[in-house]
Tab-separated table of C-alpha atoms and ligand atoms in Angstrom:
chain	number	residue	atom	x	y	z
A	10	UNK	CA	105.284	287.521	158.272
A	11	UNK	CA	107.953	285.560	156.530
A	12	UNK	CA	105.814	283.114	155.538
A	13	UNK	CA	103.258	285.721	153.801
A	14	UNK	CA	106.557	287.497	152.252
A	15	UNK	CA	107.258	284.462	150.448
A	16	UNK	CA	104.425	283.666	149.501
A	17	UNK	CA	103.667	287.072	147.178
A	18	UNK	CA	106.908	285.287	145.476
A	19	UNK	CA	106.279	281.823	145.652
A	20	UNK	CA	103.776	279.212	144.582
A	21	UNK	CA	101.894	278.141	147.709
A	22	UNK	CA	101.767	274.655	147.468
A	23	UNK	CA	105.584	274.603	148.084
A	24	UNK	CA	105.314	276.573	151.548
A	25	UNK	CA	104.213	275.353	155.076
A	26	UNK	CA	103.900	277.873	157.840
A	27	UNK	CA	105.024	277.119	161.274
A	28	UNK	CA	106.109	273.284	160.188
A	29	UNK	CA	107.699	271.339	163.255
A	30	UNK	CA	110.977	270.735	162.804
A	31	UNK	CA	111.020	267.766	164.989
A	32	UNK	CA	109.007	265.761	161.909
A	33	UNK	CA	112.230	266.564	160.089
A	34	UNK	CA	114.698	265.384	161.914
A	35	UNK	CA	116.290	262.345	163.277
A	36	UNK	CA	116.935	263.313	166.824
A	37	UNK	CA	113.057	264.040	166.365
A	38	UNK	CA	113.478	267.468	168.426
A	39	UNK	CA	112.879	271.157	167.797
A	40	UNK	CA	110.475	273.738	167.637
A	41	UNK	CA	108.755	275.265	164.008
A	42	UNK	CA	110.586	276.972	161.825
A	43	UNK	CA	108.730	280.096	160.090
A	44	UNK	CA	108.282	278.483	156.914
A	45	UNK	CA	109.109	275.227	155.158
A	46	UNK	CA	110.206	275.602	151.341
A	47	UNK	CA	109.909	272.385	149.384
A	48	UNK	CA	111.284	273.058	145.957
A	49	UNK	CA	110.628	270.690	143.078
A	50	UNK	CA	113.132	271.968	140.446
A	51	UNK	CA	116.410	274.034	140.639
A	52	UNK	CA	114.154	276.578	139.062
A	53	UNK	CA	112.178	276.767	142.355
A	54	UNK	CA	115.023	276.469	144.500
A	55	UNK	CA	116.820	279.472	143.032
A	56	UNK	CA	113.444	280.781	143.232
A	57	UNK	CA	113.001	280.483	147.079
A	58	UNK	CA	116.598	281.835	147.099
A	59	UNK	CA	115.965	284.829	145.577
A	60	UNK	CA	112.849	285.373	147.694
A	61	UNK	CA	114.676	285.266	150.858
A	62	UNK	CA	117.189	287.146	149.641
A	63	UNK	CA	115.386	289.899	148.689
A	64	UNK	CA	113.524	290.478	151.824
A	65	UNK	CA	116.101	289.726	153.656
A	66	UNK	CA	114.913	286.463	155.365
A	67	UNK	CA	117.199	283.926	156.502
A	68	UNK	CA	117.355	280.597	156.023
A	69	UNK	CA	118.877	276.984	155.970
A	70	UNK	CA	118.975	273.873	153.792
A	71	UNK	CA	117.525	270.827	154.980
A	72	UNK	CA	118.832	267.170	153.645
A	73	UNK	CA	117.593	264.117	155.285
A	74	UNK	CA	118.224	266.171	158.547
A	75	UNK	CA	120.317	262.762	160.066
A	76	UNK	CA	123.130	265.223	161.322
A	77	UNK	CA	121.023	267.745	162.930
A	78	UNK	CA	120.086	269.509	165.818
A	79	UNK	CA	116.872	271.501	165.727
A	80	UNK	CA	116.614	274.120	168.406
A	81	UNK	CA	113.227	274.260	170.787
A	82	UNK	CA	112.678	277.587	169.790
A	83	UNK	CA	112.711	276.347	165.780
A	84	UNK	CA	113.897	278.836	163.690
A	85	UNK	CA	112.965	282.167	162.311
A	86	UNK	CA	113.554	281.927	158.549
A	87	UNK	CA	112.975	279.773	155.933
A	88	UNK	CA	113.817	276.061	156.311
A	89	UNK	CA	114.872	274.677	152.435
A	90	UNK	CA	114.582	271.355	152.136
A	91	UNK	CA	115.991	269.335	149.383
A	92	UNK	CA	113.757	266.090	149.581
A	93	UNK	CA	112.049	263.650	147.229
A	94	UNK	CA	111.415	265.449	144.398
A	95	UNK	CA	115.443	265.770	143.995
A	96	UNK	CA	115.724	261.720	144.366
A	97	UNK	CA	116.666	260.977	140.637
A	98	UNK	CA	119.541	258.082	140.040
A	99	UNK	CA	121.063	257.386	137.063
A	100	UNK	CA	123.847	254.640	136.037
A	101	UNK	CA	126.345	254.281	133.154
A	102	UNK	CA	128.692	252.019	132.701
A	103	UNK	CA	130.656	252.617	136.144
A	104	UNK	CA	129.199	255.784	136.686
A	105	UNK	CA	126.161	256.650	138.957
A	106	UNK	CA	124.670	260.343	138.761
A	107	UNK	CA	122.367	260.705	141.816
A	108	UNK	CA	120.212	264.169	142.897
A	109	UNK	CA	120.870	265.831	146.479
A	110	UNK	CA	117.634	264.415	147.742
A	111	UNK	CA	118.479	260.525	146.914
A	112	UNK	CA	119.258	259.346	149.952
A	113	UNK	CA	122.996	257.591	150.096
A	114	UNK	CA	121.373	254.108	151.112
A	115	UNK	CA	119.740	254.013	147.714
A	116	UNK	CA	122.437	255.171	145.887
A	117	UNK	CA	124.735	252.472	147.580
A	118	UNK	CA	121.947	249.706	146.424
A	119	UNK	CA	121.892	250.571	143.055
A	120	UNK	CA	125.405	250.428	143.066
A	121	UNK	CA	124.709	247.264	144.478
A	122	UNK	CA	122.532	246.461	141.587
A	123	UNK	CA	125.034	247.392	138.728
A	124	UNK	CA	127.602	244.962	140.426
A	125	UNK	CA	129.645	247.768	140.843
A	126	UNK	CA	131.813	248.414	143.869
A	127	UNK	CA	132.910	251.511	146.294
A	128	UNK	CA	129.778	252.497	147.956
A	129	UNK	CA	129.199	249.450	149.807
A	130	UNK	CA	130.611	252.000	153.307
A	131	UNK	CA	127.040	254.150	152.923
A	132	UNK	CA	124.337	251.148	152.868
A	133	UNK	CA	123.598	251.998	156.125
A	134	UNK	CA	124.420	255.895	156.833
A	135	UNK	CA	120.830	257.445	156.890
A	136	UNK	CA	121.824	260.883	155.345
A	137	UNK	CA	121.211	262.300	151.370
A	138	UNK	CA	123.471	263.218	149.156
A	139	UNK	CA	123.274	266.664	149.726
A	140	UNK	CA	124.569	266.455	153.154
A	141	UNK	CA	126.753	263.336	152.456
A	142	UNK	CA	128.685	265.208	150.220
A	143	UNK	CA	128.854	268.763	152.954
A	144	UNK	CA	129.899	266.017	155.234
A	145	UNK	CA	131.825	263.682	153.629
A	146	UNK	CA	129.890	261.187	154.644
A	147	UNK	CA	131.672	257.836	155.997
A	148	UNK	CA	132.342	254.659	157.147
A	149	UNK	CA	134.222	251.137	157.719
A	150	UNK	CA	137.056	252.802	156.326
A	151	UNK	CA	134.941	254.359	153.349
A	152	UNK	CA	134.059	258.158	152.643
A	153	UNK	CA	132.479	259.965	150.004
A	154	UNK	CA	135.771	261.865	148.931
A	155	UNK	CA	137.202	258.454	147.559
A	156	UNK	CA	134.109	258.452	145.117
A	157	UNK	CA	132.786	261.346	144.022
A	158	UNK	CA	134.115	262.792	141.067
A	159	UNK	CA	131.844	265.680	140.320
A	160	UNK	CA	129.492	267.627	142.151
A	161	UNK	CA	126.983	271.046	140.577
A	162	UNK	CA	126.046	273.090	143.135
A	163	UNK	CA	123.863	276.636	143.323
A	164	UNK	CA	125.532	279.405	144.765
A	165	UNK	CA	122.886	281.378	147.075
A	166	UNK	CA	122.314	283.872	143.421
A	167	UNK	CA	121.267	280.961	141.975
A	168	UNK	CA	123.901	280.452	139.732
A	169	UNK	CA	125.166	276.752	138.613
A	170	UNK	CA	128.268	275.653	138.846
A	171	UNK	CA	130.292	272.502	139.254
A	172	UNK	CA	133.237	271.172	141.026
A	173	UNK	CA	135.634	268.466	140.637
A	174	UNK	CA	136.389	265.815	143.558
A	175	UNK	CA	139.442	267.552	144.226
A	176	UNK	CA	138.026	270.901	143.783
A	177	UNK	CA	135.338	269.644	146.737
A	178	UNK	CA	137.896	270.028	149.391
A	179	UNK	CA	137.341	266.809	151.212
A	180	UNK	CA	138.415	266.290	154.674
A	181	UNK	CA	137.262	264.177	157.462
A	182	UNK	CA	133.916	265.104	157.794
A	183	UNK	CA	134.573	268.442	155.908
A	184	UNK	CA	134.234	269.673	152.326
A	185	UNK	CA	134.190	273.316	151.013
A	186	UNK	CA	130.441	273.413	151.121
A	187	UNK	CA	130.349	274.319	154.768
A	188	UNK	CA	131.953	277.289	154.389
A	189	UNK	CA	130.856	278.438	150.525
A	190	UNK	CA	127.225	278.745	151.155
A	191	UNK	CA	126.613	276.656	147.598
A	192	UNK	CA	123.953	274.369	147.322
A	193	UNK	CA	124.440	270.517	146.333
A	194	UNK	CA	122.471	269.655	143.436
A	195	UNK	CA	124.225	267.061	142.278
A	196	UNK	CA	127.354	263.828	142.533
A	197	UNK	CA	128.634	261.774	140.170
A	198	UNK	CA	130.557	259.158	141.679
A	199	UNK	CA	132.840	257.005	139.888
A	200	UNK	CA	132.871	253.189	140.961
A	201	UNK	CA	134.862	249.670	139.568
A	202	UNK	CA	133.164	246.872	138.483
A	203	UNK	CA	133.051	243.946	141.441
A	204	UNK	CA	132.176	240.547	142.165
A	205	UNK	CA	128.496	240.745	142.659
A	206	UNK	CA	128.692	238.002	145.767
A	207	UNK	CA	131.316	239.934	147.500
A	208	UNK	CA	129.538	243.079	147.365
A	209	UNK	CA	126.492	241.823	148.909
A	210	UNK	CA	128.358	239.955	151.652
A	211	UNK	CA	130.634	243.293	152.429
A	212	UNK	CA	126.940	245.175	152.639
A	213	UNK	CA	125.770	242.552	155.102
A	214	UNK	CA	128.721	242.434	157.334
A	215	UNK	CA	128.784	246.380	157.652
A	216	UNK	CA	124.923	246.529	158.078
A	217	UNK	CA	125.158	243.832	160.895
A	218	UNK	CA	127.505	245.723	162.528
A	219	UNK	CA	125.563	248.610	162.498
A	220	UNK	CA	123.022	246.829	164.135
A	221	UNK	CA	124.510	245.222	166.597
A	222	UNK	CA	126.713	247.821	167.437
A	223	UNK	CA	124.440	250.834	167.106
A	224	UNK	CA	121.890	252.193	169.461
A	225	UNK	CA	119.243	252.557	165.963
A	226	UNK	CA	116.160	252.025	168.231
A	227	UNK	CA	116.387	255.355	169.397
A	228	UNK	CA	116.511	258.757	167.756
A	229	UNK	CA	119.915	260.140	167.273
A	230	UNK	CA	121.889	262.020	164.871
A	231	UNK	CA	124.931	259.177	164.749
A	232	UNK	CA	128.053	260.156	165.957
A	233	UNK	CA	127.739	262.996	168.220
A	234	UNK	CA	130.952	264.110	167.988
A	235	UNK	CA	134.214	263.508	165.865
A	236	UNK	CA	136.748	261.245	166.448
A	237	UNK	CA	139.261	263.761	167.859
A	238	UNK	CA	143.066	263.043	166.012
A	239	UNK	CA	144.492	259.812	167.741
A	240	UNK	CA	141.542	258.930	169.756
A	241	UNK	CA	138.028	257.252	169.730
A	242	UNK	CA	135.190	260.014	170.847
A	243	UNK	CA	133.078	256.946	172.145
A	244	UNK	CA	136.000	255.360	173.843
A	245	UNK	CA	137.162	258.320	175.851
A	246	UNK	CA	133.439	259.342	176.818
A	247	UNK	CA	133.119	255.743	178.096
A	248	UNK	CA	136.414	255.350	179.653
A	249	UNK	CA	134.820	258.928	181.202
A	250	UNK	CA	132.086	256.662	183.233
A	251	UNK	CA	129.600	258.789	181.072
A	252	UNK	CA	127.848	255.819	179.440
A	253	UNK	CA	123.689	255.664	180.569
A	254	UNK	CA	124.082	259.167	181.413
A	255	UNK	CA	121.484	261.304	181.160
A	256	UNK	CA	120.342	264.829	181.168
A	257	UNK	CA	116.579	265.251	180.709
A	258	UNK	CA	115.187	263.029	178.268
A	259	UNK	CA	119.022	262.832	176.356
A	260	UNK	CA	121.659	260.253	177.822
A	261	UNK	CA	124.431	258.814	176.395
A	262	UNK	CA	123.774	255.719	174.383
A	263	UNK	CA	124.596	252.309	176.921
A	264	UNK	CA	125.379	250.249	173.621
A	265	UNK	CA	127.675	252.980	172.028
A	266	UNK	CA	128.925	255.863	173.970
A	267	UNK	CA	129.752	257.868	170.831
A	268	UNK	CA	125.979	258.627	169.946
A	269	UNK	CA	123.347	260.939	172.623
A	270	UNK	CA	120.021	259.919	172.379
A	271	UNK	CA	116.748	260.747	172.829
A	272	UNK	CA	115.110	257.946	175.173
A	273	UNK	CA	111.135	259.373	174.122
A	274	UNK	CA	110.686	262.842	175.521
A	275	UNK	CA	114.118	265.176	175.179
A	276	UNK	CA	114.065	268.381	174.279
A	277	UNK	CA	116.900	270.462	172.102
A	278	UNK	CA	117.968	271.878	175.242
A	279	UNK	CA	118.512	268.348	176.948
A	280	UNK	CA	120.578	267.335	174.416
A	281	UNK	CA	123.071	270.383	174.175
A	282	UNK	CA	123.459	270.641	177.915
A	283	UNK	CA	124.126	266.813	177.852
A	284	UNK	CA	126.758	267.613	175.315
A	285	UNK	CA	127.850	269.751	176.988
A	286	UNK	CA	128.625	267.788	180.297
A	287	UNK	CA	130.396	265.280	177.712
A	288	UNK	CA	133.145	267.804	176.436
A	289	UNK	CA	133.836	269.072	180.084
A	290	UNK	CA	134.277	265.579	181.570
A	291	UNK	CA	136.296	264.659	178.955
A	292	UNK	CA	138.123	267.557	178.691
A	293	UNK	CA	139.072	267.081	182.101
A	294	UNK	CA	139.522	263.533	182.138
A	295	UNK	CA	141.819	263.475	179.080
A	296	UNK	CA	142.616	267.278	178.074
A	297	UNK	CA	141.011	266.698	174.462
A	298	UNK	CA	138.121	268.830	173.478
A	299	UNK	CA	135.652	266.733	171.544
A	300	UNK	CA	134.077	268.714	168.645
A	301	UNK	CA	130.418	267.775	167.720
A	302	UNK	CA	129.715	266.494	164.378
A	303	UNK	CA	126.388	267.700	164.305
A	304	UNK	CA	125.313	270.472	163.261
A	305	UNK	CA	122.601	273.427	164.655
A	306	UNK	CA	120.036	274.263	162.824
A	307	UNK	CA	120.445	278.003	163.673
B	24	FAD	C1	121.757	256.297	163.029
B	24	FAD	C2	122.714	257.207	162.310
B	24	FAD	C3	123.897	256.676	161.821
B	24	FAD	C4	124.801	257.499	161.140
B	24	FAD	N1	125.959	256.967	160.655
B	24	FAD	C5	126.834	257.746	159.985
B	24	FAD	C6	128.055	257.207	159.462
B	24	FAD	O1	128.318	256.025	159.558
B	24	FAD	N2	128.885	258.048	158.813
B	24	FAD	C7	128.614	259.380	158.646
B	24	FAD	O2	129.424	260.093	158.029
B	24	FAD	N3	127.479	259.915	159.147
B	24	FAD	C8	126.591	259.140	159.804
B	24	FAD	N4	125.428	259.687	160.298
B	24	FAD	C9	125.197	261.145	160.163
B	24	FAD	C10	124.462	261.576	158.877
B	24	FAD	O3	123.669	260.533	158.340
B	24	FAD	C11	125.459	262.073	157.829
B	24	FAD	O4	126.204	263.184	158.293
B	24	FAD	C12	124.747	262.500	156.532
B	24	FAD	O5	125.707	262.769	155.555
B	24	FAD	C13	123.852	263.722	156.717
B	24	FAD	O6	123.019	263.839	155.572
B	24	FAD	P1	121.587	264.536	155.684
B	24	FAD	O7	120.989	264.542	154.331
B	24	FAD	O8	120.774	263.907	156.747
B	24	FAD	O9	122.030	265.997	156.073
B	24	FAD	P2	121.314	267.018	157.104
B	24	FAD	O10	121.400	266.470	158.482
B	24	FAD	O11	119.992	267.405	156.600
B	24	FAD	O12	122.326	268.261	156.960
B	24	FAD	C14	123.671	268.160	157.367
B	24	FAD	C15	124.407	269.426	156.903
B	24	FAD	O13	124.441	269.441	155.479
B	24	FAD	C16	123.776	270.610	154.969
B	24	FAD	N5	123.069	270.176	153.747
B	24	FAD	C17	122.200	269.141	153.610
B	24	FAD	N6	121.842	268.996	152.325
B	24	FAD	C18	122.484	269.970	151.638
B	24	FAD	C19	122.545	270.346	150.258
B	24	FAD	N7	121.859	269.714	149.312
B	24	FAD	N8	123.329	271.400	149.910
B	24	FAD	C20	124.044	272.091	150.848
B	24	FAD	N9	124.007	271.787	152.166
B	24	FAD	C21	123.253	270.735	152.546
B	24	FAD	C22	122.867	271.092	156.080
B	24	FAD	O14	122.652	272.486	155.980
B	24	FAD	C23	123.680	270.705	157.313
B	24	FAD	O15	124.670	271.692	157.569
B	24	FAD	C24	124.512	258.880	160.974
B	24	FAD	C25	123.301	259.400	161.463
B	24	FAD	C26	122.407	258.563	162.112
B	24	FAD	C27	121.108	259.135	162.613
């Protein structure tokens, strides 16, 4: 039904009915979702928007989908995703322009590239920009908010508009987008020239310790939850005895408590109810309710 409703509106070769979201996603769970929108342009994403707004469907935009829970039952709506064809990076002088699709490891290379530094913290976070800059993405001591200058958006009528850093509303793991509806088109971030060597050698260090020190085998979406004020989620889950713990096909990662994930066969459900188990024991343990970082799709 909502896939046929879209498609009196929309050209067909951007919609796929009943698409797994599980292929989308980094946890790699989840059921379908109605329909799958891929736009090409912001002509086509206003496009979809309009569509679903006018018969009422409901829907949800899709980055890389690295901080992102799919639910077994999928979704009933209209998944939007904001892929490849919105990959387009640009550089001047010590400014890079990059589209919502480009994912932030490409956007930290070509930093890379230009000899130019401030990005070197995203190298190795797996998200886009789009949801890098909803999430103020971060790391090492890094975040998005200490680059990005500008940011155009779509509001859900499909009009442009854009924001300045400030404007963005930047917090840990926070920015105004979560709670404006708007759509990221667009970042500029603003960089300094660097010392090509040191660059590089920062970018190693932080990718090595990524690798040591992160459980990237498996599917996960990172950090489960947030580092609650004054603590270390992964610290109090293992000082919790909760490490290797499983529920289902989810368990708590043995090299990094701070990240669930999926050993091969969990489900949605696994995962939530593991989370679950997490915030109680800690709660308990050390009265401090962890809050997840990721996000439903829902
Ligand atoms: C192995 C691993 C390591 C990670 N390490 C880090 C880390 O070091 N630091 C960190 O901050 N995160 C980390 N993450 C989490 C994740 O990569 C980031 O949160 C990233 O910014 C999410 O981007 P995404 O494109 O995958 O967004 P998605 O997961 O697709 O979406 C996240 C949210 O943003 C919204 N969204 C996505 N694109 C847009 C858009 N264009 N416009 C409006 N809304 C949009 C979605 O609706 C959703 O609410 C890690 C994840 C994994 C799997």
């Amino acid at each position: 039904m909502i896939y046929e409703q879209l498609r009196q509106q929309m050209d067909e070769s951007l919609l796929q009915k009943d698409e797994s979201l599980a292929k989308y996603t980094s946890f790699r769970v989840g059921g379908p979702c109605d329909c799958m929108v891929t736009p090409r342009t912001p002509e086509e994403l206003a496009m979809a928007l309009k569509a679903c707004r006018e018969n009422g469907i409901p829907y949800f935009i899709l980055g890389n989908g690295t901080n992102v829970i799919a639910l077994d039952e999928g979704y009933r709506g209209a998944v939007i995703h904001i892929g490849k064809a919105f990959s387009d990076i640009s550089c001047e002088g010590n400014v890079i322009t990059a589209r919502a699709g480009a994912l932030l490891a490409a956007v930290s290379k070509k930093a890379c590239d230009q000899d130019l530094t401030g990005l070197e913290f995203a190298g190795g976070i797996p998200g886009s920009v789009g949801g890098g800059i909803v999430m103020n993405a971060g790391a090492y001591g890094g975040e998005l908010k200490q680059v990005v200058t500008r940011v155009t958006a779509m509001d859900p009528e499909g009009e442009i508009r854009t924001y300045s850093g400030e404007e963005c509303g930047f917090g840990y793991r926070k920015s105004i987008f979560q709670q404006n509806g708007q759509i990221v088109l667009e970042a500029v971030f603003e960089l300094q020239p660097g010392d090509p060597e040191e660059i590089r050698a920062v970018m190693e260090d932080l990718m090595h310790r990524r690798n040591t020190k992160q459980p990237l085998n498996y599917p996960s979406a990172g950090s489960t939850f947030k580092r609650p004020e004054g603590y270390f989620a992964g610290k109090l889950i293992e000082d919790s005895g909760l490490k290797g713990v499983s529920v289902g096909g989810a368990a708590v990662s043995e090299l990094h408590a701070g990240f669930v994930i999926n050993k091969g066969d969990a489900t949605a459900a696994d995962i939530l109810a593991l989370m679950e188990l997490i915030r109680n024991t800690v709660y308990d343990n050390y009265h401090v309710m962890l809050q997840p970082e990721v996000r439903l799709i829902k």
